[in-house]
Coordinates of C-alpha atoms in Angstrom, one line a residue:
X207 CA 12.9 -65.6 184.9
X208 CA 16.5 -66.9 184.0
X209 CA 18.9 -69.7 184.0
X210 CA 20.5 -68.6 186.6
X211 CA 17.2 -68.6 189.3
X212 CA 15.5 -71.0 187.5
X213 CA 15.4 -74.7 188.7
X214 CA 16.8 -77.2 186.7
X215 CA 15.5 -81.0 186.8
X216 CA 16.7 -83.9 185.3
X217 CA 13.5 -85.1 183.2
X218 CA 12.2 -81.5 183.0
X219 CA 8.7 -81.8 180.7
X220 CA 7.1 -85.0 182.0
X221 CA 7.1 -87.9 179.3
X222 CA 3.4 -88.6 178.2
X223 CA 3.0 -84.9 178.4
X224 CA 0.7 -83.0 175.4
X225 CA 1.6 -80.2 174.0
X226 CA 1.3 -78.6 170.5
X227 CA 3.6 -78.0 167.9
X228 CA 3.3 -74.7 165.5
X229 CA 5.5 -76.4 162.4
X230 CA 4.1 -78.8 159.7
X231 CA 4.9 -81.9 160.5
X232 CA 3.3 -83.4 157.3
X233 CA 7.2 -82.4 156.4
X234 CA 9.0 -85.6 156.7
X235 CA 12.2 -83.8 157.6
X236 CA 10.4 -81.6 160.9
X237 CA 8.6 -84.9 161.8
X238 CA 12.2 -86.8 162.0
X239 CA 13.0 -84.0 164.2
X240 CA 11.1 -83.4 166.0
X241 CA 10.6 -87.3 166.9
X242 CA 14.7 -87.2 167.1
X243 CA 13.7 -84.9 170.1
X244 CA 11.7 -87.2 172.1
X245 CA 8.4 -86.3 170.3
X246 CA 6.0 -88.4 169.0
X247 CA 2.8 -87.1 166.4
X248 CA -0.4 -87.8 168.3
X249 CA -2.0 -89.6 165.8
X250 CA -3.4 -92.8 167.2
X251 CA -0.5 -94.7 166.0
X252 CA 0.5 -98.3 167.5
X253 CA 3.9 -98.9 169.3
X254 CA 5.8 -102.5 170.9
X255 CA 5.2 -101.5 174.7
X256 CA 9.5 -102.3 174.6
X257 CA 10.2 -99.3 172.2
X258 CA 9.3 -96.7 174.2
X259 CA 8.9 -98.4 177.8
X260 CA 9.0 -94.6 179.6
X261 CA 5.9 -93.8 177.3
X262 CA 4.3 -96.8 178.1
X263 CA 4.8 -96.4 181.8
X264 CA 3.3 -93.4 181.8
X265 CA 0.2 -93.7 179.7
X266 CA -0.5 -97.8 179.6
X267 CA -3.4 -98.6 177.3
X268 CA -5.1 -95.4 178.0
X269 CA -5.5 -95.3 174.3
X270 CA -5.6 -98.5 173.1
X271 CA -3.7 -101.6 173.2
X272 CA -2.7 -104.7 175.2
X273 CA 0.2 -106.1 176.9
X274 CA 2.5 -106.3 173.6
X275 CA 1.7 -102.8 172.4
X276 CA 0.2 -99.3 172.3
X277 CA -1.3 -96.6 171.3
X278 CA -0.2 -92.9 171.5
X279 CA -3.8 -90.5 171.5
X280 CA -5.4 -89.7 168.4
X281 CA -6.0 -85.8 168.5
X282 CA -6.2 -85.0 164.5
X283 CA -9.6 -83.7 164.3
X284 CA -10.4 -83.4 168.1
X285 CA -10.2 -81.5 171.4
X286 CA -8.7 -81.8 174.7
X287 CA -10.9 -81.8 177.6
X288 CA -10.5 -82.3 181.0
X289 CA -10.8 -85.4 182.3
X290 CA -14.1 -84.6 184.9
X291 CA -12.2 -87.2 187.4
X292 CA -14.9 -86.3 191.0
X293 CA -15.7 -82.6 189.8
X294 CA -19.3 -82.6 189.1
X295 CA -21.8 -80.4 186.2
X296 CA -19.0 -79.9 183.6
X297 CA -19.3 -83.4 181.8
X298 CA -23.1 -84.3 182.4
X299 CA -22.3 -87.7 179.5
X300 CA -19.0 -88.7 181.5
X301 CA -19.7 -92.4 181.9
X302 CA -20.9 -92.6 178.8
X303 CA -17.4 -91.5 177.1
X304 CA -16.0 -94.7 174.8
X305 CA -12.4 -96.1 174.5
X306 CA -10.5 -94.2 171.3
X307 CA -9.2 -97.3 170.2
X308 CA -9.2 -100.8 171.2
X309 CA -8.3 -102.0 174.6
X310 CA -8.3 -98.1 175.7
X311 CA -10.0 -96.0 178.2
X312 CA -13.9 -95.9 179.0
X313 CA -16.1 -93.4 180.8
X314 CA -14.6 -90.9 183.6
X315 CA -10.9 -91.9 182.7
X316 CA -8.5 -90.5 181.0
X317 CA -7.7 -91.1 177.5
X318 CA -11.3 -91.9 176.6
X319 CA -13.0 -90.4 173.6
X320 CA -16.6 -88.3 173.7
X321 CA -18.1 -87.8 170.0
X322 CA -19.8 -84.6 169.2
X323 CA -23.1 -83.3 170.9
X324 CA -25.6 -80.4 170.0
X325 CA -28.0 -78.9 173.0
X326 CA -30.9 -76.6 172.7
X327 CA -29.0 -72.9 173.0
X328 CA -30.0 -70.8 175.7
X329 CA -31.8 -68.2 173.7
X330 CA -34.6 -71.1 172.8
X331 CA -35.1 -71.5 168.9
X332 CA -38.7 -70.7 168.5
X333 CA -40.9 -71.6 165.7
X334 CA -42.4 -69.0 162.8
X335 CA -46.5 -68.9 163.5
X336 CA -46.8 -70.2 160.3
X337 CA -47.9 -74.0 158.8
X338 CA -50.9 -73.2 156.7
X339 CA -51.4 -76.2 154.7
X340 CA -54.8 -77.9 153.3
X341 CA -56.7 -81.2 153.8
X342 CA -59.0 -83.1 151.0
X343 CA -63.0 -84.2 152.4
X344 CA -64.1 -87.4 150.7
X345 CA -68.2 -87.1 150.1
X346 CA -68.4 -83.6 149.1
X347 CA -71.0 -82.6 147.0
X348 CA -70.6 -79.9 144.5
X349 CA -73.9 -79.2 142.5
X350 CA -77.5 -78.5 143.4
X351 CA -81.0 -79.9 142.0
X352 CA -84.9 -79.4 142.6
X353 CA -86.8 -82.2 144.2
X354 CA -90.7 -82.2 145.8
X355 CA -90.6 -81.5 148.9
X356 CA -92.8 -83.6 151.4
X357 CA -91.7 -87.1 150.4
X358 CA -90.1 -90.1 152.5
X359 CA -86.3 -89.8 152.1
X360 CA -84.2 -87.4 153.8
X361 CA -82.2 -85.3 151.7
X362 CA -79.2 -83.0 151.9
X363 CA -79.9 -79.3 150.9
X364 CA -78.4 -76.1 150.7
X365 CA -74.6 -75.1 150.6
X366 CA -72.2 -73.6 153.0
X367 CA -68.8 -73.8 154.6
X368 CA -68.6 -75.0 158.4
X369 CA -65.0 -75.3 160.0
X370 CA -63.3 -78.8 160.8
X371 CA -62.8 -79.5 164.7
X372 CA -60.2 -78.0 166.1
X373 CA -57.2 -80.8 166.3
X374 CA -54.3 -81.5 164.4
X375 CA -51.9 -82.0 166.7
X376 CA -48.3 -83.3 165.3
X377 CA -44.9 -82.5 165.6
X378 CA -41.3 -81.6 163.7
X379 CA -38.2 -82.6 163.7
X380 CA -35.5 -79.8 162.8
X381 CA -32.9 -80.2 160.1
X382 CA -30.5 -78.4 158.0
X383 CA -27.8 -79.2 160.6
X384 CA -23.9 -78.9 159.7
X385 CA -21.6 -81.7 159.2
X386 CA -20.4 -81.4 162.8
X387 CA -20.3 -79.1 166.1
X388 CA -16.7 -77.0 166.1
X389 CA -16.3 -73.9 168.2
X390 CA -14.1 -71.4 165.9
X391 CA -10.5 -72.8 166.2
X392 CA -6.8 -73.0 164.6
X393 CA -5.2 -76.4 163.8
X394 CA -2.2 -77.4 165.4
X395 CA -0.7 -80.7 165.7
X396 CA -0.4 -81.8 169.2
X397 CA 2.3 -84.2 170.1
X398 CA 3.6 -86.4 173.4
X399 CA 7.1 -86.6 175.2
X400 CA 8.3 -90.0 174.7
X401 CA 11.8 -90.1 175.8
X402 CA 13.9 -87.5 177.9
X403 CA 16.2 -85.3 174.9
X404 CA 20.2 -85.8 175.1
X405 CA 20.5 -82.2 175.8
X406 CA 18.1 -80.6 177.5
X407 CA 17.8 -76.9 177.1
X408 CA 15.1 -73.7 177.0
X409 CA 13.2 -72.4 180.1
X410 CA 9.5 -73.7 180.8
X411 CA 8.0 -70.9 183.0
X412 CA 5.9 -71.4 185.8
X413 CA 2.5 -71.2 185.4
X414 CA 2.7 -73.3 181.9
X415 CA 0.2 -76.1 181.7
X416 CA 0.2 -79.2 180.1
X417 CA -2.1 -82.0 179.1
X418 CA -0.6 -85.3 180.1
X419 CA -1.8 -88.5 178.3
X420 CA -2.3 -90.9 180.9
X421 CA -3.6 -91.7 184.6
X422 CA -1.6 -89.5 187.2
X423 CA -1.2 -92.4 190.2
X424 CA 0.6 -88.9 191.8
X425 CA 1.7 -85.5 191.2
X426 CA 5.0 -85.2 190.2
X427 CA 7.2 -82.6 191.7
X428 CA 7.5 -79.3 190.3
X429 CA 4.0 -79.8 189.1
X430 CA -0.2 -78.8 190.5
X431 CA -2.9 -80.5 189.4
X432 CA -5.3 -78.7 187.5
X433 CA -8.1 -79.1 190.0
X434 CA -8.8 -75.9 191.3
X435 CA -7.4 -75.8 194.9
X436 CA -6.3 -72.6 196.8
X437 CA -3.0 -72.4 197.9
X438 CA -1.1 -69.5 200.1
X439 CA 0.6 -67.6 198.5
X440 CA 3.7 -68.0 199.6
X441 CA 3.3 -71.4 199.2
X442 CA 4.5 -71.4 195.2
X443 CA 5.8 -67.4 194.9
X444 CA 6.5 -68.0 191.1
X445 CA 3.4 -69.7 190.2
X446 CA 1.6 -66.9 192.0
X447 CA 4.1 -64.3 190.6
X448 CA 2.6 -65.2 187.3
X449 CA -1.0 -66.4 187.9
X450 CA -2.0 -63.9 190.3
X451 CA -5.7 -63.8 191.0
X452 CA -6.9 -65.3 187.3
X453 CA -8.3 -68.3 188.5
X454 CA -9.5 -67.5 191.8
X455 CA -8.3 -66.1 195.2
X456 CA -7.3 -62.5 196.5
X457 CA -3.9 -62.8 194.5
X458 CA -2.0 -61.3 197.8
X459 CA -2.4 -64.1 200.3
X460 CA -4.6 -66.9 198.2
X461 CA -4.6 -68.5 194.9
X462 CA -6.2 -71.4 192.9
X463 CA -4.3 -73.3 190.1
X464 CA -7.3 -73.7 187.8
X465 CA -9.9 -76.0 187.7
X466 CA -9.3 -77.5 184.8
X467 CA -11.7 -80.9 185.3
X468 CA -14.4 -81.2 182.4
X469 CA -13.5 -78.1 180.4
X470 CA -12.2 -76.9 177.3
X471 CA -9.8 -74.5 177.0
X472 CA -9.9 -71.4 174.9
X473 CA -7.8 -68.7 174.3
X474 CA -8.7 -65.4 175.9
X475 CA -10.1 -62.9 173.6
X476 CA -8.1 -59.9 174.7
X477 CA -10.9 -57.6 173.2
X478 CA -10.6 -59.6 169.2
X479 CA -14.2 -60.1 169.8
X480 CA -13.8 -63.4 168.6
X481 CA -15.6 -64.4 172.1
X482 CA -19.0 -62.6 171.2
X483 CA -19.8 -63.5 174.7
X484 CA -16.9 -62.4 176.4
X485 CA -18.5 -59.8 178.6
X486 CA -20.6 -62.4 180.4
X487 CA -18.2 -64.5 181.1
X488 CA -18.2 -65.5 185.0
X489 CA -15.4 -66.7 187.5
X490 CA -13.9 -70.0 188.0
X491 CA -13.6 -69.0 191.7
X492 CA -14.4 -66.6 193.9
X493 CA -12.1 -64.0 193.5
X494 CA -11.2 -65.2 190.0
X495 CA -11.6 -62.7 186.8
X496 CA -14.5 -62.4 184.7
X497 CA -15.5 -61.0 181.4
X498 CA -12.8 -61.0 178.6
X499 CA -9.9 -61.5 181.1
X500 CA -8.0 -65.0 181.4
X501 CA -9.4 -67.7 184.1
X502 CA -12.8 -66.7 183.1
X503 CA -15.4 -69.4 182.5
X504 CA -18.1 -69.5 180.2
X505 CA -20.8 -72.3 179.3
X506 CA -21.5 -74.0 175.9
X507 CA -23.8 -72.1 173.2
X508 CA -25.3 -73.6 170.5
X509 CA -25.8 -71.1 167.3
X510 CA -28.4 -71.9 164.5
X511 CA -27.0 -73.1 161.5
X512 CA -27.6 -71.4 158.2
X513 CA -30.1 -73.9 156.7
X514 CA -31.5 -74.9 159.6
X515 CA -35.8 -76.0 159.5
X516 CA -38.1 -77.6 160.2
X517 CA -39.1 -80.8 158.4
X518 CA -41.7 -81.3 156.1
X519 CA -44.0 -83.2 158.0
X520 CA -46.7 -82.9 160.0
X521 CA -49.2 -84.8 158.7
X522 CA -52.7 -85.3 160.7
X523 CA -56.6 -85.3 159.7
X524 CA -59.6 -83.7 161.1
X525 CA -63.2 -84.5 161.6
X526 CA -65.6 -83.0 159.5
X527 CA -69.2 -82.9 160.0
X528 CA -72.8 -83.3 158.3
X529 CA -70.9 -84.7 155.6
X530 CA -73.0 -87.1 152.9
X531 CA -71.9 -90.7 152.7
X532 CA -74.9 -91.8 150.5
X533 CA -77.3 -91.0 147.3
X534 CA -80.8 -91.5 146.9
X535 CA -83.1 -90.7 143.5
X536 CA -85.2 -88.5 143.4
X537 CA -87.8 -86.2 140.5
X538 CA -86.7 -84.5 138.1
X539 CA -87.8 -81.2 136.9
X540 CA -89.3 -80.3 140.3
X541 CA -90.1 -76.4 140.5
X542 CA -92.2 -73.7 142.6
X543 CA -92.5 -73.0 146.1
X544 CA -92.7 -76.6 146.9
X545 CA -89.1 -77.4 145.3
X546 CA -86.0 -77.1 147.4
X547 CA -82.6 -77.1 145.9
X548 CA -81.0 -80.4 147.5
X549 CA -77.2 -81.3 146.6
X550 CA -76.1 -83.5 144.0
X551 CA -74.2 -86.3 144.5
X552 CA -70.3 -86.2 143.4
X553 CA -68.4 -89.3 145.0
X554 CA -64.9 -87.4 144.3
X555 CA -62.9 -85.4 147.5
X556 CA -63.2 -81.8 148.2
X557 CA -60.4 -79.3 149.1
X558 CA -60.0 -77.2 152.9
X559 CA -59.1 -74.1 152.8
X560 CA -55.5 -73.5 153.1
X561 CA -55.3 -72.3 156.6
X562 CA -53.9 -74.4 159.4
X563 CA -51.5 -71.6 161.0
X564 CA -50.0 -72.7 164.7
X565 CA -47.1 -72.5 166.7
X566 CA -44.5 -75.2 168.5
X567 CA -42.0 -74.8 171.2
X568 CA -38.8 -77.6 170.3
X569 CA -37.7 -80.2 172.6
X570 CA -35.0 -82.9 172.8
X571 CA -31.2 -82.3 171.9
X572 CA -28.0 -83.3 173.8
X573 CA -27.3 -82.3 177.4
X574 CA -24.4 -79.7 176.3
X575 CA -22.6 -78.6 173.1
X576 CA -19.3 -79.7 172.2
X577 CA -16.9 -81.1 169.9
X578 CA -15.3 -84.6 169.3
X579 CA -12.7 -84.5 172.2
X580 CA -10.0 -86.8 174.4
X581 CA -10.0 -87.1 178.0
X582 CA -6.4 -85.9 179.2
X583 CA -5.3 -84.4 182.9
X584 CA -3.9 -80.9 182.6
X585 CA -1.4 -79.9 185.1
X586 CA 0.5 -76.3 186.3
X587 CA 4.5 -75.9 186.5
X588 CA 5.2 -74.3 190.0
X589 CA 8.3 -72.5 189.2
X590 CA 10.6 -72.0 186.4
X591 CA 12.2 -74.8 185.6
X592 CA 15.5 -74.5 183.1
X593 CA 16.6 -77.5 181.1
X594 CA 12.3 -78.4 180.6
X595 CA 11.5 -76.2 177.2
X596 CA 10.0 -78.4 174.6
X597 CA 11.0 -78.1 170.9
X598 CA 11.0 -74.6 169.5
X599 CA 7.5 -74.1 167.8
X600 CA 6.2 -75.5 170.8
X601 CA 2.8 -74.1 172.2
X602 CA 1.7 -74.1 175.3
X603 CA -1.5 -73.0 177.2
X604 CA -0.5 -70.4 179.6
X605 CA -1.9 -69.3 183.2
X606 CA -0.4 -65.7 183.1
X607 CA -2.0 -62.8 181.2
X608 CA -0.1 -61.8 178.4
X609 CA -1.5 -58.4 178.4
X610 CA 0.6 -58.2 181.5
X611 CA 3.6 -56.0 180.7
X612 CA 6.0 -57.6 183.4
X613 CA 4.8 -61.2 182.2
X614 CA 5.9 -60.5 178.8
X615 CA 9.1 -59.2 180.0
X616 CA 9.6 -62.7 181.3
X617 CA 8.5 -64.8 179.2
X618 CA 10.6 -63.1 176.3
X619 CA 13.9 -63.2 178.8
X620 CA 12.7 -67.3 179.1
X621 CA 12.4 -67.9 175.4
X622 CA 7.9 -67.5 174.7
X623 CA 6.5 -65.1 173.0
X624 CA 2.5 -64.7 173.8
X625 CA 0.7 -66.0 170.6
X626 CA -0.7 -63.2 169.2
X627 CA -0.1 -62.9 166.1
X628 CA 2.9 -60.4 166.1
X629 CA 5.0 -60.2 163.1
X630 CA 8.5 -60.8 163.5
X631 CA 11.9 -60.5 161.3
X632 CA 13.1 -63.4 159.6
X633 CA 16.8 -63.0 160.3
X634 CA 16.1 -61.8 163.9
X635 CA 14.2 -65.0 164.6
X636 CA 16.0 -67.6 162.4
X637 CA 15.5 -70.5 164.5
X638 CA 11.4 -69.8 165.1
X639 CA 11.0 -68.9 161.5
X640 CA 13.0 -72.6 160.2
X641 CA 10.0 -74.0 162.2
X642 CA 6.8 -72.5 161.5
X643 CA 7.5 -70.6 158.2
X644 CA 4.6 -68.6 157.2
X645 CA 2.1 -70.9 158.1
X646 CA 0.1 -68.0 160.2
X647 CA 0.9 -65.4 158.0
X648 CA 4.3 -63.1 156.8
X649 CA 5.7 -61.1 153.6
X650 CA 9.1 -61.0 152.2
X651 CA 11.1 -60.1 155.3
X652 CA 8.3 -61.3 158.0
X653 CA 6.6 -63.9 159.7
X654 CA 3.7 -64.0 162.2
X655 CA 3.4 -66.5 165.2
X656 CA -0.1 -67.6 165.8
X657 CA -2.9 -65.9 167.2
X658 CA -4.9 -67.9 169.2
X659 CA -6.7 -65.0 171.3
X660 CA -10.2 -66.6 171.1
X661 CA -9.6 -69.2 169.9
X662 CA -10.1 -72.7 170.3
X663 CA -7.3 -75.7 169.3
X664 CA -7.9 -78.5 167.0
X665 CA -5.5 -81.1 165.8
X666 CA -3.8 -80.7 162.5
X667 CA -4.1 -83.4 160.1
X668 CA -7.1 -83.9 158.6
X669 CA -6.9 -79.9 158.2
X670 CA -3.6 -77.9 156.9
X671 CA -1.5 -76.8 160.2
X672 CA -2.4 -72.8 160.7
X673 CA -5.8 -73.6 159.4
X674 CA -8.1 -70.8 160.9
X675 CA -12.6 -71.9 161.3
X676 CA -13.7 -68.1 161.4
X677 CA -17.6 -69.0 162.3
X678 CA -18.5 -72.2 164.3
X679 CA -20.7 -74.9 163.3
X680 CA -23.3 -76.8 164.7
X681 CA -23.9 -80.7 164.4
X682 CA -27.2 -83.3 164.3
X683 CA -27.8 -84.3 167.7
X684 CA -27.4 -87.6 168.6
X685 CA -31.1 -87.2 170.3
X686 CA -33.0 -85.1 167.7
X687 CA -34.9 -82.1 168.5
X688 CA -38.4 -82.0 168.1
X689 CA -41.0 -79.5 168.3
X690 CA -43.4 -80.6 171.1
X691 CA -46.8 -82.2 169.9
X692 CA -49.4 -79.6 169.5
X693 CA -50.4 -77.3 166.4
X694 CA -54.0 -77.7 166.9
X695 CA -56.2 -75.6 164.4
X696 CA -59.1 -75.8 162.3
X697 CA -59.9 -75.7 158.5
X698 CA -63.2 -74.7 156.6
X699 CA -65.0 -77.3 154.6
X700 CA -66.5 -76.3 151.3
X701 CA -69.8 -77.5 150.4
X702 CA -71.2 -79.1 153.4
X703 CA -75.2 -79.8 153.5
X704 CA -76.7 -77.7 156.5
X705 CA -80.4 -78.8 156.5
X706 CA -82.1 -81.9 155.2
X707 CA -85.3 -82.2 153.5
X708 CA -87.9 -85.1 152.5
X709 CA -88.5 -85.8 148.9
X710 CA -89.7 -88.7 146.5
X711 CA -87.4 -92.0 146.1
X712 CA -88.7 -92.2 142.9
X713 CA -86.3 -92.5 139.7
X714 CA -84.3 -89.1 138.9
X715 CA -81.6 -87.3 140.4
X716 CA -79.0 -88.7 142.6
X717 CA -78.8 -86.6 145.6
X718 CA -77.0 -86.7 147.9
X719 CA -78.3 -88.3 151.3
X720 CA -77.8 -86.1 154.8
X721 CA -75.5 -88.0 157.3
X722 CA -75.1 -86.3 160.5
X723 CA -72.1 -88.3 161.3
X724 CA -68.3 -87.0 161.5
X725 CA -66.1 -87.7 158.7
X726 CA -62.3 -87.6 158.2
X727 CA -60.3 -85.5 156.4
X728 CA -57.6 -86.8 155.0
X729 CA -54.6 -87.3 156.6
X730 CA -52.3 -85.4 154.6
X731 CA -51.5 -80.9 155.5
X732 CA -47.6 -81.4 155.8
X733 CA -45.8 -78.1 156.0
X734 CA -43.0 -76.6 157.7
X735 CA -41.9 -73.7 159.6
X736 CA -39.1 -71.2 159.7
X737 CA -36.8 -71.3 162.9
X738 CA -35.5 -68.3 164.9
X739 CA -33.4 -68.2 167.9
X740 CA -30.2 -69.6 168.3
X741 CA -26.7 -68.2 170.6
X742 CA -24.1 -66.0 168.9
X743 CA -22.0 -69.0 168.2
X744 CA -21.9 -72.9 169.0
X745 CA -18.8 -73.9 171.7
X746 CA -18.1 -75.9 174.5
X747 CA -17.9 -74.9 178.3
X748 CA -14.5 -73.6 178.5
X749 CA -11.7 -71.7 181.0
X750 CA -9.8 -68.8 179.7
X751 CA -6.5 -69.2 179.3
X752 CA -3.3 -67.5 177.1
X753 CA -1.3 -69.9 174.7
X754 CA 2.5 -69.3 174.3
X755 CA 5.2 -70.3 171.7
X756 CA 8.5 -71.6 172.2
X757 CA 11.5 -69.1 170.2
X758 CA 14.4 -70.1 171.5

C-alpha cells in the first residue's frame, strides 16, 4: 500500500462523506482548519444552499431545510446507524424515525433521526416474591359481653381470625431508570466533506468505510455499498486483500462487503473485555467470523440500572366475610350457663395481617435497545486510493483486522495507525500530536491515540472530545414496562364473628349484629418489589468493526 500502486482520483473522499475527527475542535483555531480543509463540524448548523452547492448536491434537505438553505447533520450527542433501506429485522421502528430538523428526512431514509428506546433484556428481569402489605376491615368488633341466650335477635358471638378471599390482583410499573440508553462509548466529533481540498494528499486504504450524509441515487466508483453482497474474489483483490473473510464468504474465492443496513457499529474488543458478550457473538454471513473477531454481529442488551424498582403501587381490596354491619341492645349483667359471650360493637376499622406475598412476571418496553441515532449510508473503498486521506486526526471505521500483522504493515506504510491506544513520541509524530494532544492520554514525552477496541462512537460536543462512558446506561421506555396483572393472595381478618346467637332486644349492651354478607377491605396494601435480572450491559445491535486514525 503506496503512492506508487495506489490509485489516485480527482475528488478522492466523497463530499457529504462522515467521518470523525480525533482533535478538539471547540478550539477555534483547529475548527478554522480543519473547515479550511473542506470540513464542516456536524452540528445541525444551517447553510445558503449557494455556499456550498457540492454539499448540497449531495445531501439536499436530508437534514433539514428548503430550497434557500440547509442543514449539515446534527451528531453531538448521537449515533450513526445504518440506514435499514429494504434489509429487514435490524430497525423493527423504521417508519417511525422523525426528520432531525425541519424540512428533513422521515422514516426509512437517510438523514432521519430515531430517539432512544429501552426493551426487556434477554435474561427477563424477574420480580422478588415479596409485597407483603396490610388492608384495614371497617365493622370489626373488638370486645366481648354476656347476653341471655334464647331471645329474638340474632347476635354475633365468639372471636376468631378467618382469611380474606383470595384476590388482589394489580400490577407495577418499574422505575429508577437512567437519564438515557448509551452503550459504553468515546466522544468524537464527526464532521462532513464539503468541498474537494486544493491539495490533495495521504492514502485512504481499501477496505475504509465511511458514512455518507445523504441519499446515494448510485455508487460512486471506487466505492461498495455497505449491503452485504458477495463478490469474487478477484473481483476487488485489495478490498479482499484486506477484508478477507470478516464479513462473510470463504475469503479465497468469495467475499461480502458488510452489511451495514440497520446497525451500529462498534469497535471490536480484541480481548479488552469491554464486549462482556463477545464470545457469543454470531456471523454477519455465512462464512463470516464470530466471537471477539471483527465482522461479528451481536444483538441489543438491556442491563438493569442501579436503582431500578418497582413502583409503589398496587393498591386493591378484598372481600371479607361474616363481617357485622349493625348493633342491637341487649341485657346487661347476663351470667351462667345460659350466657354466651357475644361481640361488642366498635364502628372503627380493623387491621389484616401484614401478609400479601406474590410474584409478577414484567411486560411492555420498546421493541429493541438503542441510543439517539441518525440515519446515514455507509459505504467500502475498493482499493487504495492516494490523493483521498482526510485531515490528519481523522478516524475511520475500518474492515481489516488490526490484529493482522501484514494489515498493520500497511496501513502504517499508508499513513493509519489502528486505534488502540498505543503511546507514541511527541517529536516522532509532530504532526498527529499538533492535532490530538493528550486528549486520550500521554506524559511528558508521550501521547496515546485512541482506543476504541469495544467501543462505541458518540459525537463530541455536548461531552469533552476523548470523553470515555466506562459502564452503559439504560433509559425510560417510551412504552413503560409493567409487571402483568396478577399478585393474588389472601390476608387474615382479626376479630370476625363465627356463630350467631339469639338474645333479648331489650335496653343494654350494643352488640354487634351477625351479617353473613361479604364486606370490603379497603382498598389500600401498596408495596413494592425488588427487581433481578437484567443483560451484562445495555447496547444496540451492532457489526464489528476496527477504527483507524489518520498520522500523516
Amino acid at each position: 500500500m503506496t503512492l506508487q500502486n495506489a490509485k489516485t482520483v480527482s475528488n478522492g473522499l466523497l463530499i457529504g462523506a462522515i467521518t470523525t475527527f480525533g482533535g478538539d475542535l471547540s478550539n477555534s483555531d483547529q475548527l478554522r482548519a480543519l473547515t479550511a480543509a473542506g470540513w464542516l463540524l456536524c452540528d445541525g448548523s444551517a447553510y445558503p444552499t449557494d455556499t456550498y452547492p457540492e454539499l448540497y448536491a449531495a445531501i439536499g434537505n436530508a437534514h433539514g431545510g428548503d430550497e434557500y438553505s440547509f442543514n449539515v447533520p446534527d451528531l453531538i450527542g448521537r449515533f450513526l446507524r445504518g440506514t435499514l433501506h429494504k434489509a429487514k429485522g435490524t430497525d423493527p421502528d423504521a417508519p417511525k424515525r422523525v426528520a432531525a430538523a425541519p424540512g428533513g428526512a422521515t422514516g426509512n431514509h437517510t438523514g432521519s433521526l430515531q430517539k432512544t428506546a429501552t426493551g426487556l433484556p434477554a435474561s427477563l428481569w424477574s420480580l422478588s416474591i415479596t409485597g407483603a402489605h396490610s388492608h384495614t376491615c371497617g365493622r370489626l368488633t373488638a370486645n366481648m359481653h354476656r347476653a341471655w341466650s334464647g331471645s329474638r335477635h340474632e347476635m354475633a358471638r365468639g372471636n376468631q381470625t378467618i382469611a380474606t378471599e383470595p384476590a388482589g390482583a394489580h400490577y407495577h410499573t418499574l422505575t429508577g431508570f437512567d437519564n438515557a440508553t448509551l452503550p459504553i462509548n468515546v466522544a468524537l466529533y464527526f464532521v462532513i466533506k464539503c468541498r474537494t481540498p486544493q491539495s490533495p494528499a495521504g492514502i485512504l486504504p481499501a477496505g475504509t468505510i465511511t458514512a455518507f450524509g445523504g441519499p446515494l441515487p448510485r455508487i460512486p466508483a471506487g466505492w461498495l455499498f455497505c449491503d452485504g453482497k458477495p463478490y469474487a474474489y478477484t473481483d476487488y483483490p485489495a478490498l479482499s486483500d484486506t477484508i478477507l473473510g470478516n464479513f462473510g464468504g470463504d475469503g479465497l474465492r468469495i467475499i461480502n462487503v458488510p452489511d451495514l443496513r440497520g446497525y451500529f457499529l462498534r469497535g471490536t474488543s480484541h480481548l479488552t473485555n469491554r464486549d462482556p458478550d463477545a464470545d457469543t457473538r454470531h456471523a454477519l454471513h455465512k462464512g463470516g467470523n464470530t466471537g471477539d473477531n471483527i465482522g461479528s454481529v451481536e444483538y441489543y442488551a438491556t442491563a438493569s440500572p442501579p436503582g431500578i424498582t418497582t413502583t409503589v403501587a398496587g393498591a386493591h381490596s378484598h372481600q371479607v366475610e361474616s363481617v357485622p354491619v349493625s348493633s342491637h341492645s341487649a341485657a346487661k349483667g347476663a351470667t351462667g350457663f345460659i350466657a354466651y359471650n357475644c361481640i361488642a360493637w366498635i364502628d372503627d376499622r380493623g387491621q389484616t395481617n401484614t401478609a400479601g406475598e406474590h410474584l409478577h412476571t414484567i411486560t411492555g418496553g420498546d421493541q429493541e435497545t438503542r441510543p439517539e441515532n441518525i440515519y446515514t449510508d455507509f459505504l467500502i473503498a475498493v482499493e487504495d486510493i492516494a490523493g483521498a486521506a482526510p485531515p490528519i486526526g481523522t478516524i475511520m471505521p475500518f474492515g481489516g483486522d488490526i490484529t493482522d500483522r501484514d494489515v498493520q504493515i500497511k496501513l502504517q506504510a499508508a499513513g493509519w495507525f489502528p486505534c488502540d491506544g498505543s503511546s507514541l513520541r511527541r517529536h516522532t509524530y509532530r504532526e498527529l500530536f499538533e492535532v490530538i494532544g493528550t486528549h486520550y492520554g500521554g506524559a511528558p514525552l508521550t501521547f496515546a491515540i485512541p482506543d476504541l477496541r469495544g467501543y462505541f462512537v458518540t459525537g463530541a460536543g455536548k461531552l469533552k472530545v476523548g470523553t470515555i462512558q466506562v459502564i452503559s446506561t439504560t433509559g425510560s421506555p417510551a412504552n413503560p414496562i409493567r409487571t402483568t396483572t396478577n399478585g393474588k393472595h389472601t390476608h387474615a381478618i382479626y376479630r370476625v364473628p363465627a356463630e350467631r346467637h339469639a338474645i333479648d332486644s331489650e335496653e343494654g349492651w350494643e352488640l354487634a349484629a351477625f351479617n353473613g354478607e361479604e364486606s370490603a377491605t379497603s382498598e389500600d396494601g401498596e408495596h413494592s418489589h425488588d427487581v433481578a435480572g437484567g443483560d451484562s450491559e445495555s447496547r444496540p445491535i451492532n457489526v464489528n468493526v476496527d477504527y483507524i486514525i489518520r498520522y500523516k
